[in-house]
Coordinates of C-alpha atoms and ligand atoms in Angstrom, one line a residue:
X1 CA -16.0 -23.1 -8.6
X2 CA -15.3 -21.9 -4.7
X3 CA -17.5 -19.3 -3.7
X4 CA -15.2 -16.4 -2.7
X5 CA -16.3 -16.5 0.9
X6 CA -15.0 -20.1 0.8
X7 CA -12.0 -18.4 -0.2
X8 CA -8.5 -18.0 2.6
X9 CA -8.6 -14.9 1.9
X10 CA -12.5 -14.1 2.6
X11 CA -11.8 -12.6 6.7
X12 CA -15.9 -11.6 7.5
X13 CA -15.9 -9.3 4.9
X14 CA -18.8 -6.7 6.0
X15 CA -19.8 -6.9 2.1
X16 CA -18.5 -7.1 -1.0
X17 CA -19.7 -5.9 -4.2
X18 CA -19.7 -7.0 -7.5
X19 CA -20.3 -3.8 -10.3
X20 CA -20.9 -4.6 -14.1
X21 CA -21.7 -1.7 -16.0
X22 CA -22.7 -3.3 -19.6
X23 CA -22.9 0.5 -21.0
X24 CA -19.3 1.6 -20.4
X25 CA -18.0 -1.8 -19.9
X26 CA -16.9 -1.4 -16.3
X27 CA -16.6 -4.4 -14.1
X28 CA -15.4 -3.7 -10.5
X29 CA -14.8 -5.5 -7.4
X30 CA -15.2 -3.3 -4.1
X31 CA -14.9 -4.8 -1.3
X32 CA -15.6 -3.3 2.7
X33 CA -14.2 -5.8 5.0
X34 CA -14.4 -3.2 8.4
X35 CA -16.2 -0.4 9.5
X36 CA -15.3 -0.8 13.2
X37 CA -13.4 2.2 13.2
X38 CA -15.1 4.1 10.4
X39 CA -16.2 4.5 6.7
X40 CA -14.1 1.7 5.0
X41 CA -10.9 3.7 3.2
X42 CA -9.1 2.8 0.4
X43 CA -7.8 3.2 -3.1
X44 CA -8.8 2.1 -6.4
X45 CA -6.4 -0.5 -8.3
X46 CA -6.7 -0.5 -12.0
X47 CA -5.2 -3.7 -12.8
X48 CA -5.9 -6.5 -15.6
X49 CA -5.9 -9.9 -14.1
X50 CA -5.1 -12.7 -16.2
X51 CA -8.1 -14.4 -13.8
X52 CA -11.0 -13.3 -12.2
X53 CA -10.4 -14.9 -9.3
X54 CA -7.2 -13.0 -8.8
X55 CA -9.4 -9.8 -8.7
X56 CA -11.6 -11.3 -6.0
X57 CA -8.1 -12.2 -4.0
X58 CA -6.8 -9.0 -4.4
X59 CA -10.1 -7.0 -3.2
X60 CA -10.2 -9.3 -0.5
X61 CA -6.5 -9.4 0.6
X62 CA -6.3 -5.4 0.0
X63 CA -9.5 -4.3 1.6
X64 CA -8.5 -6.4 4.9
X65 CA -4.9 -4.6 5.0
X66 CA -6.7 -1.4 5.0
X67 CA -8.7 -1.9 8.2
X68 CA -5.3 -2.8 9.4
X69 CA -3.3 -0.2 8.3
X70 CA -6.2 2.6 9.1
X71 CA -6.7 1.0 12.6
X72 CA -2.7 0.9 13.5
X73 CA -2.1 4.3 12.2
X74 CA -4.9 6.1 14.7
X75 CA -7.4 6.8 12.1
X76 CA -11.2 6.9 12.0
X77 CA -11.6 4.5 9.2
X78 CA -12.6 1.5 8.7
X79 CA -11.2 -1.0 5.6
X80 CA -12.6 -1.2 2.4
X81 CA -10.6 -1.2 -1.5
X82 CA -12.0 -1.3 -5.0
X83 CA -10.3 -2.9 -8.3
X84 CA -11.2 -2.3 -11.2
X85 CA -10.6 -5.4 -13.8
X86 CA -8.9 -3.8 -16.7
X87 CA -8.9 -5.2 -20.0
X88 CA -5.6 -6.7 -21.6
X89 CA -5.0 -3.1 -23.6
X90 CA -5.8 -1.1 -20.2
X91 CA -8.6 1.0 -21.9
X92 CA -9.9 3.0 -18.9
X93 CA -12.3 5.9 -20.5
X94 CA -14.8 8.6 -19.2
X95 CA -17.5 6.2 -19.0
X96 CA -16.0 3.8 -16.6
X97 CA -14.9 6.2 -14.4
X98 CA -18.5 7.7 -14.4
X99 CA -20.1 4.6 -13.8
X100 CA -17.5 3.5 -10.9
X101 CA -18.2 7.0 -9.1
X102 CA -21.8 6.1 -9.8
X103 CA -20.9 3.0 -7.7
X104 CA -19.3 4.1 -4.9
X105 CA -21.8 6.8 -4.4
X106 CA -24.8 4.2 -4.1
X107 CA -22.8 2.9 -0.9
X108 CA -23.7 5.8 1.0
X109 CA -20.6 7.0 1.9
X110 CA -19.5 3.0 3.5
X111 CA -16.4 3.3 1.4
X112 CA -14.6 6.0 0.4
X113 CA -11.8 5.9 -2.4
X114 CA -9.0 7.5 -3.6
X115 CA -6.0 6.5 -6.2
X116 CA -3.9 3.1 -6.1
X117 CA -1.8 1.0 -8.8
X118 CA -2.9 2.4 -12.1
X119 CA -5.0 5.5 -11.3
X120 CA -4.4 8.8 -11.4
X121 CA -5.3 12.4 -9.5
X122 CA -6.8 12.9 -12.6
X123 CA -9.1 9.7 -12.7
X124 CA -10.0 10.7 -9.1
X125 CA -10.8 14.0 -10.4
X126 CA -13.4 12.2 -12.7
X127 CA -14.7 9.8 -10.0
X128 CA -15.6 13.0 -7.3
X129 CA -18.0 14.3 -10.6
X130 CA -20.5 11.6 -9.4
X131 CA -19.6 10.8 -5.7
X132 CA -18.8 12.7 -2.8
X133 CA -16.6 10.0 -1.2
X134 CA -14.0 10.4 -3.0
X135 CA -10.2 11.7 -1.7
X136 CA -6.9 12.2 -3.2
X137 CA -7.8 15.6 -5.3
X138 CA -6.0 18.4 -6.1
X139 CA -5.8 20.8 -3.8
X140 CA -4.7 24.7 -3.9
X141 CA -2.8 26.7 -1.3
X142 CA 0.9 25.8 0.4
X143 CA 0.4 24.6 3.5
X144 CA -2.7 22.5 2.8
X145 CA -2.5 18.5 2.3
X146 CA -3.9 16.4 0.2
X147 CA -3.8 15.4 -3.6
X148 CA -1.6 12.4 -4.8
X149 CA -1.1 10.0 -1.6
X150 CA 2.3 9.2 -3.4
X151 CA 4.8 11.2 -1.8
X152 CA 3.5 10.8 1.6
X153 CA 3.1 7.6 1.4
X154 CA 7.3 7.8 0.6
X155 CA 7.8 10.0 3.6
X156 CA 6.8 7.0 5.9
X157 CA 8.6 4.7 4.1
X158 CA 11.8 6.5 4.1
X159 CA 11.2 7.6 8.1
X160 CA 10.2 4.0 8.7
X161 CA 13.6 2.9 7.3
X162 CA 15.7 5.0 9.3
X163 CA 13.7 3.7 12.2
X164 CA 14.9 0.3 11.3
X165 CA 18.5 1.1 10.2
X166 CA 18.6 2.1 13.7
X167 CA 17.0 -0.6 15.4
X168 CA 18.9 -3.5 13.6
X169 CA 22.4 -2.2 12.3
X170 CA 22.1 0.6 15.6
X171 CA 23.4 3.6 13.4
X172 CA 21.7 6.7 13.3
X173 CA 22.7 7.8 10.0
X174 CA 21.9 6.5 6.9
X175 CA 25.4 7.5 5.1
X176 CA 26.3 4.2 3.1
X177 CA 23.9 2.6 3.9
X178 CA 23.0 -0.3 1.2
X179 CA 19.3 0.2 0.3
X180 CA 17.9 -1.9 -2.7
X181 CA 14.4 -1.0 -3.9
X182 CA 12.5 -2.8 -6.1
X183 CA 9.7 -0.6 -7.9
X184 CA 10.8 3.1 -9.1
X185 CA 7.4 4.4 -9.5
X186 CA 5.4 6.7 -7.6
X187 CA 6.3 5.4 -4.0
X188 CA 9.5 3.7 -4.9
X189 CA 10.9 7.1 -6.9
X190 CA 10.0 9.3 -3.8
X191 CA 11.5 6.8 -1.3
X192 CA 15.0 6.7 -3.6
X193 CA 15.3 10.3 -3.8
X194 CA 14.9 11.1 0.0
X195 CA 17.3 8.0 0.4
X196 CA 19.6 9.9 -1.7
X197 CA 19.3 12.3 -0.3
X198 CA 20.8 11.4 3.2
X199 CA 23.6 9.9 1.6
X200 CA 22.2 6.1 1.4
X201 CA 23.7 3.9 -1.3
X202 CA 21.3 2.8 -3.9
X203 CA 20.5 -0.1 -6.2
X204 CA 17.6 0.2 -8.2
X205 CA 14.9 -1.8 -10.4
X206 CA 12.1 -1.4 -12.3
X207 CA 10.3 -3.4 -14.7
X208 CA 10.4 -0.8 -16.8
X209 CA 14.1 -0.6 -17.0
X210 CA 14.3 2.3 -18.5
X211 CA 12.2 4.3 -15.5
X212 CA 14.7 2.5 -13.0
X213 CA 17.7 3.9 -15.0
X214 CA 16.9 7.2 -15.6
X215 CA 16.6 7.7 -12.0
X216 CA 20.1 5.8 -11.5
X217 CA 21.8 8.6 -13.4
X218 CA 19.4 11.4 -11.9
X219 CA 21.0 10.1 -8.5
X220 CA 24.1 8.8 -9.9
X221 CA 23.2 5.3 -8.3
X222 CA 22.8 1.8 -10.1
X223 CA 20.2 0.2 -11.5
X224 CA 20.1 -3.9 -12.1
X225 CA 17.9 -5.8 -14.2
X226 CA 14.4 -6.0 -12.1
X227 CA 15.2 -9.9 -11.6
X228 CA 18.4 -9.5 -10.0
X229 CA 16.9 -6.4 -7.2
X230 CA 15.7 -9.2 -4.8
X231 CA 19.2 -11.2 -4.7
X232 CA 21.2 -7.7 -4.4
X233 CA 23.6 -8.3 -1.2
X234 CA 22.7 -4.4 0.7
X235 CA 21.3 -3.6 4.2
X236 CA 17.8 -3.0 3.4
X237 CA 16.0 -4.2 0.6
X238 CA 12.7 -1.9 0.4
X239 CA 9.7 -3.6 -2.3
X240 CA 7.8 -0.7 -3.4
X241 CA 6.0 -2.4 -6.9
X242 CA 3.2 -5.5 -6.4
X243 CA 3.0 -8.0 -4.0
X244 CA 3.0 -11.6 -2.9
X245 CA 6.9 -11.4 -3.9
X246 CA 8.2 -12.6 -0.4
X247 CA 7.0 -16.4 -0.9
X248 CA 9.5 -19.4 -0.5
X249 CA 11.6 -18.4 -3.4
X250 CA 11.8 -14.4 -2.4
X251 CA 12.7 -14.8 0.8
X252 CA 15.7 -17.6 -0.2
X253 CA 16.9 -15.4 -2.3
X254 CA 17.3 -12.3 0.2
X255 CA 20.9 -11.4 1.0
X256 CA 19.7 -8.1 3.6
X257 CA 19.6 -7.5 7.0
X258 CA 16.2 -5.5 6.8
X259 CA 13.0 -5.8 4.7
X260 CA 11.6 -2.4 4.4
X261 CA 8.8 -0.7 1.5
X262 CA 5.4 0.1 0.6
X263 CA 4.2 -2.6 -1.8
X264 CA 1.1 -3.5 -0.4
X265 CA 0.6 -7.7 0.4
X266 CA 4.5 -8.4 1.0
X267 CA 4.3 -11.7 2.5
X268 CA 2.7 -14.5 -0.1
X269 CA 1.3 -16.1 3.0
X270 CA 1.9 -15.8 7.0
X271 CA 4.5 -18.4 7.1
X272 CA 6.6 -16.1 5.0
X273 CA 7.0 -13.6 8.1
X274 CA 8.2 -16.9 9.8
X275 CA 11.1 -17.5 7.2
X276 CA 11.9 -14.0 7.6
X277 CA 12.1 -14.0 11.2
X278 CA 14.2 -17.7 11.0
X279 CA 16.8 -15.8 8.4
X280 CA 16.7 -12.8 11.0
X281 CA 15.7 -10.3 8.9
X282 CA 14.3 -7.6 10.3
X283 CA 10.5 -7.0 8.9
X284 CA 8.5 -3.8 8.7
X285 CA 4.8 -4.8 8.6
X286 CA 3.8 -3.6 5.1
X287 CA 0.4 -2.0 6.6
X288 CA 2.5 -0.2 9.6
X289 CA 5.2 1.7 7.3
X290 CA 2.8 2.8 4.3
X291 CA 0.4 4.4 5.8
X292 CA 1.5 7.8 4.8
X293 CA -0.8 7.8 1.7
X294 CA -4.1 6.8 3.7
X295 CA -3.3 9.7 6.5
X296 CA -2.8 12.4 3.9
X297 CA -6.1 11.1 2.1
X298 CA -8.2 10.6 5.3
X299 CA -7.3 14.3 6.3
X300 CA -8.0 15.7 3.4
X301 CA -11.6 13.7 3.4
X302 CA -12.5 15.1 6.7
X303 CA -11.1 18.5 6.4
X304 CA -13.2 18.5 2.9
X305 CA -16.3 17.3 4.5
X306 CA -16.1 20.1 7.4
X307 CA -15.7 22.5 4.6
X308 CA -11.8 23.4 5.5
X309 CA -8.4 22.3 4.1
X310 CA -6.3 19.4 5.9
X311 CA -3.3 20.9 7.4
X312 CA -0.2 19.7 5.9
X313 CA 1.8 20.3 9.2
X314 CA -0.9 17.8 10.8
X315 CA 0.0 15.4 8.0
X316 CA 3.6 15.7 9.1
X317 CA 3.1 15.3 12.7
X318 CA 0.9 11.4 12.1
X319 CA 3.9 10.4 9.4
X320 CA 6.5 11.3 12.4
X321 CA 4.7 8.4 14.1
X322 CA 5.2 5.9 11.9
X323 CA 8.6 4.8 13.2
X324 CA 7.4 4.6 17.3
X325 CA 4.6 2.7 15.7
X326 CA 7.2 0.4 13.9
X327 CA 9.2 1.0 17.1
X328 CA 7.0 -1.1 19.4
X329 CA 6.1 -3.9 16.9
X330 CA 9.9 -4.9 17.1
X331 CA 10.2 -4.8 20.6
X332 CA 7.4 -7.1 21.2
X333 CA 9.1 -9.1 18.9
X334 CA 11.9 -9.0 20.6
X335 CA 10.8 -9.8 23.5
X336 CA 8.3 -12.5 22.9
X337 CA 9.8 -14.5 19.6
X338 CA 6.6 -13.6 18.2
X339 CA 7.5 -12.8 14.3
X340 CA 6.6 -9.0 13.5
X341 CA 3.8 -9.1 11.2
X342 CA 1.8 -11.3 13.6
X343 CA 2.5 -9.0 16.7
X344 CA 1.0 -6.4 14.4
X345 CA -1.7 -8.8 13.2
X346 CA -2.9 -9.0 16.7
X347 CA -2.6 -5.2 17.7
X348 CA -4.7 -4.3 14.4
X349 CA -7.3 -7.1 15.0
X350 CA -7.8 -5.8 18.6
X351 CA -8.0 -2.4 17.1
X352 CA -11.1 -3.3 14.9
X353 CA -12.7 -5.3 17.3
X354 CA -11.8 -9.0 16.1
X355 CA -9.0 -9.4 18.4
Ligands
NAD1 P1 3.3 2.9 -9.4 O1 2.5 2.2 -10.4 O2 3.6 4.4 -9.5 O3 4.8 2.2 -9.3 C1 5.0 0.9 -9.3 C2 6.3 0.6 -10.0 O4 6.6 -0.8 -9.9 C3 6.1 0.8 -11.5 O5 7.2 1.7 -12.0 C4 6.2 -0.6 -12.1 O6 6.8 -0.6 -13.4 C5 7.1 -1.3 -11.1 N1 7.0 -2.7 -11.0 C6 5.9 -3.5 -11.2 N2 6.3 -4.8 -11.0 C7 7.6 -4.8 -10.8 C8 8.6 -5.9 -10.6 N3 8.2 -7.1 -10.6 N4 9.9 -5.5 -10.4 C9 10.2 -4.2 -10.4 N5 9.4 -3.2 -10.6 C10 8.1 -3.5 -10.8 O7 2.7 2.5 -8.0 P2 2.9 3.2 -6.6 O8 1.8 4.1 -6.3 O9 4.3 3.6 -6.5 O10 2.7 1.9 -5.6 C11 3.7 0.9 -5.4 C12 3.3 -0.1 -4.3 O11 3.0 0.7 -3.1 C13 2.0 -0.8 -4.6 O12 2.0 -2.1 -4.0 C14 0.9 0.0 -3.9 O13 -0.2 -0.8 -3.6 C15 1.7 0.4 -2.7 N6 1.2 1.6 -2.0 C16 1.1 2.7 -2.7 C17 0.6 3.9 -2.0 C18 0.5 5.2 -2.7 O14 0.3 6.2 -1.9 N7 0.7 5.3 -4.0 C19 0.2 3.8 -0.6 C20 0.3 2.5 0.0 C21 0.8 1.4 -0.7

């Protein structure tokens, strides 16, 4: 068996720990690759994994995207993620949760968490009963930020597209525009209905078909089969469900001009920004255009900590600079040949120190 730090995914990881609760039957991955910048922020995924070793990838992969995105999108945190390794019938109970707060406490406050794929506000609600490092709760009043990361995280998204509808197809508008998205969850279902609602044109997908069609006729769009959304001929084709999927198959099978969306991972491996770039299809660095979710949750954290609420016009003003952010990536792009997601590579890696 490889160690995991033998692993190509293993990038100096500060640490990375292994939890087994025998009582509850909790076993966790959580994994801090940076604190340069900060506390390592990031979610929880609650995922089962047909091998451990995928677990160990995906902590690994996931925690060093966060220093990225955290770094790139002006925050004080550093990068750090959990998974949780669910069993084949997804039993998540009480006891787990306890034990993972329990967990995440014990670090001190080095990683803080909030939700990801396959936990809920309400699990996070559980999780803050034993840690204070926790973000992503509930919170009261209009005007203050914070709770489910989801629909910020969308906000960006959707901003971040217009941002690239402009730069590659140079319109302003979004009227007719083809957008395919894959995913019709949480991110995917906010980024379709602000879509909609600047008169885009929409194909949609979902594993669960049934999710991706209900939304179809809520936004009187279409909805294909989910192994049909990559080969959709439209303008943008935004992935908002797992990752990995733009590998050498994926990308071949592209008919867009732009590739646009929140799933976390996009490219299966570097090279795949390279095939992208070849096809010349304009990228959005996956890290870059989600971050929408981690700003909400980072300013609700702080504002928590310094006994206030996180002001949701604050929240509005760092999602607004999502597209310059995006903005700048292409033109160095541009100008230097360099595929997009290694000119951001190299701006984050300055950012936390490893440039
Ligand atoms: P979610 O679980 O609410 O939604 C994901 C959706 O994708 C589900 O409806 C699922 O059925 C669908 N799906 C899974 N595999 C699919 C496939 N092969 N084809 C089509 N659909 C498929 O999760 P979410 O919170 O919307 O997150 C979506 C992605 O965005 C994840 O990669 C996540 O890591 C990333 N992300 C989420 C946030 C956030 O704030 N929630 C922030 C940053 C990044």
């Amino acid at each position: 068996m490889t160690a995991f730090w033998a692993e190509p995914d293993f990038d100096a990881h500060e640490c990375v720990q292994l939890v087994h609760d025998r009582k509850s039957g909790l076993t966790a991955i959580i994994a801090i690759h940076s604190t340069h910048c900060g506390p390592a922020a990031g979610g929880t995924r609650f995922w089962h994994y047909n091998d451990p070793a995928g677990a160990m990838r995906d902590a690994l992969r996931l925690s060093r995207g966060m220093s990225y995105k955290n770094a790139m999108a002006g925050l004080p945190m550093g990068g750090g993620k959990a998974v949780i390794l669910a069993d084949e019938q997804r039993i998540k109970t009480p006891e787990m949760l306890a034990a993972f707060g329990d967990a995440v406490e014990a670090l001190g406050g080095r990683y803080i968490t909030a939700e990801d794929v396959g936990i809920t506000e309400a699990d996070m609600v559980a999780v803050a009963q034993r840690t204070a490092y926790v973000s992503g709760l509930p919170v009261a009043g209009a005007g203050n930020a914070g709770g489910d990361p989801g629909p910020f995280t969308a906000m960006g998204i959707f901003l971040g597209i217009k941002a690239a509808v402009r730069h590659k197809l140079g319109k302003d508008s979004l009227a007719g525009v083809h957008v395919a998205v894959q995913g019709t969850g949480s991110v995917g279902g906010g980024v379709a209905r602000l879509l909609a609602k600047e008169g885009a044109r929409l194909t949609l997908a979902d594993i669960h078909s049934e999710r991706a069609a209900g939304l179809a006729r809520e936004l009187g769009c279409q909805a294909v089969a989910s192994d049909a959304i990559m080969s959709v001929g439209c303008d943008v084709f935004s992935p908002n469900a797992l990752g990995a999927i733009l590998d050498d198959a994926g990308v071949a099978r592209l008919d867009c001009a732009v590739v646009a969306g929140g799933a976390n991972n996009q490219l299966a491996r570097p090279e795949h920004g390279v095939l992208l770039a070849e096809r010349g299809i304009l990228y959005a660095p996956d890290y870059v255009i989600n971050a929408g979710g981690i700003i909400s949750v980072t300013l609700e954290y702080l504002a928590r900590r310094a006994g206030a609420s996180a002001d949701i016009n604050e929240v509005r003003r760092r999602l607004a600079q999502i597209p310059g952010r995006l903005e700048s990536i292409w033109a160095e792009s541009d100008a230097t040949g360099v595929p997009a997601d290694v000119v951001a590579d190299r701006m984050a890696q300055k950012l936390i120190g490893r440039g």
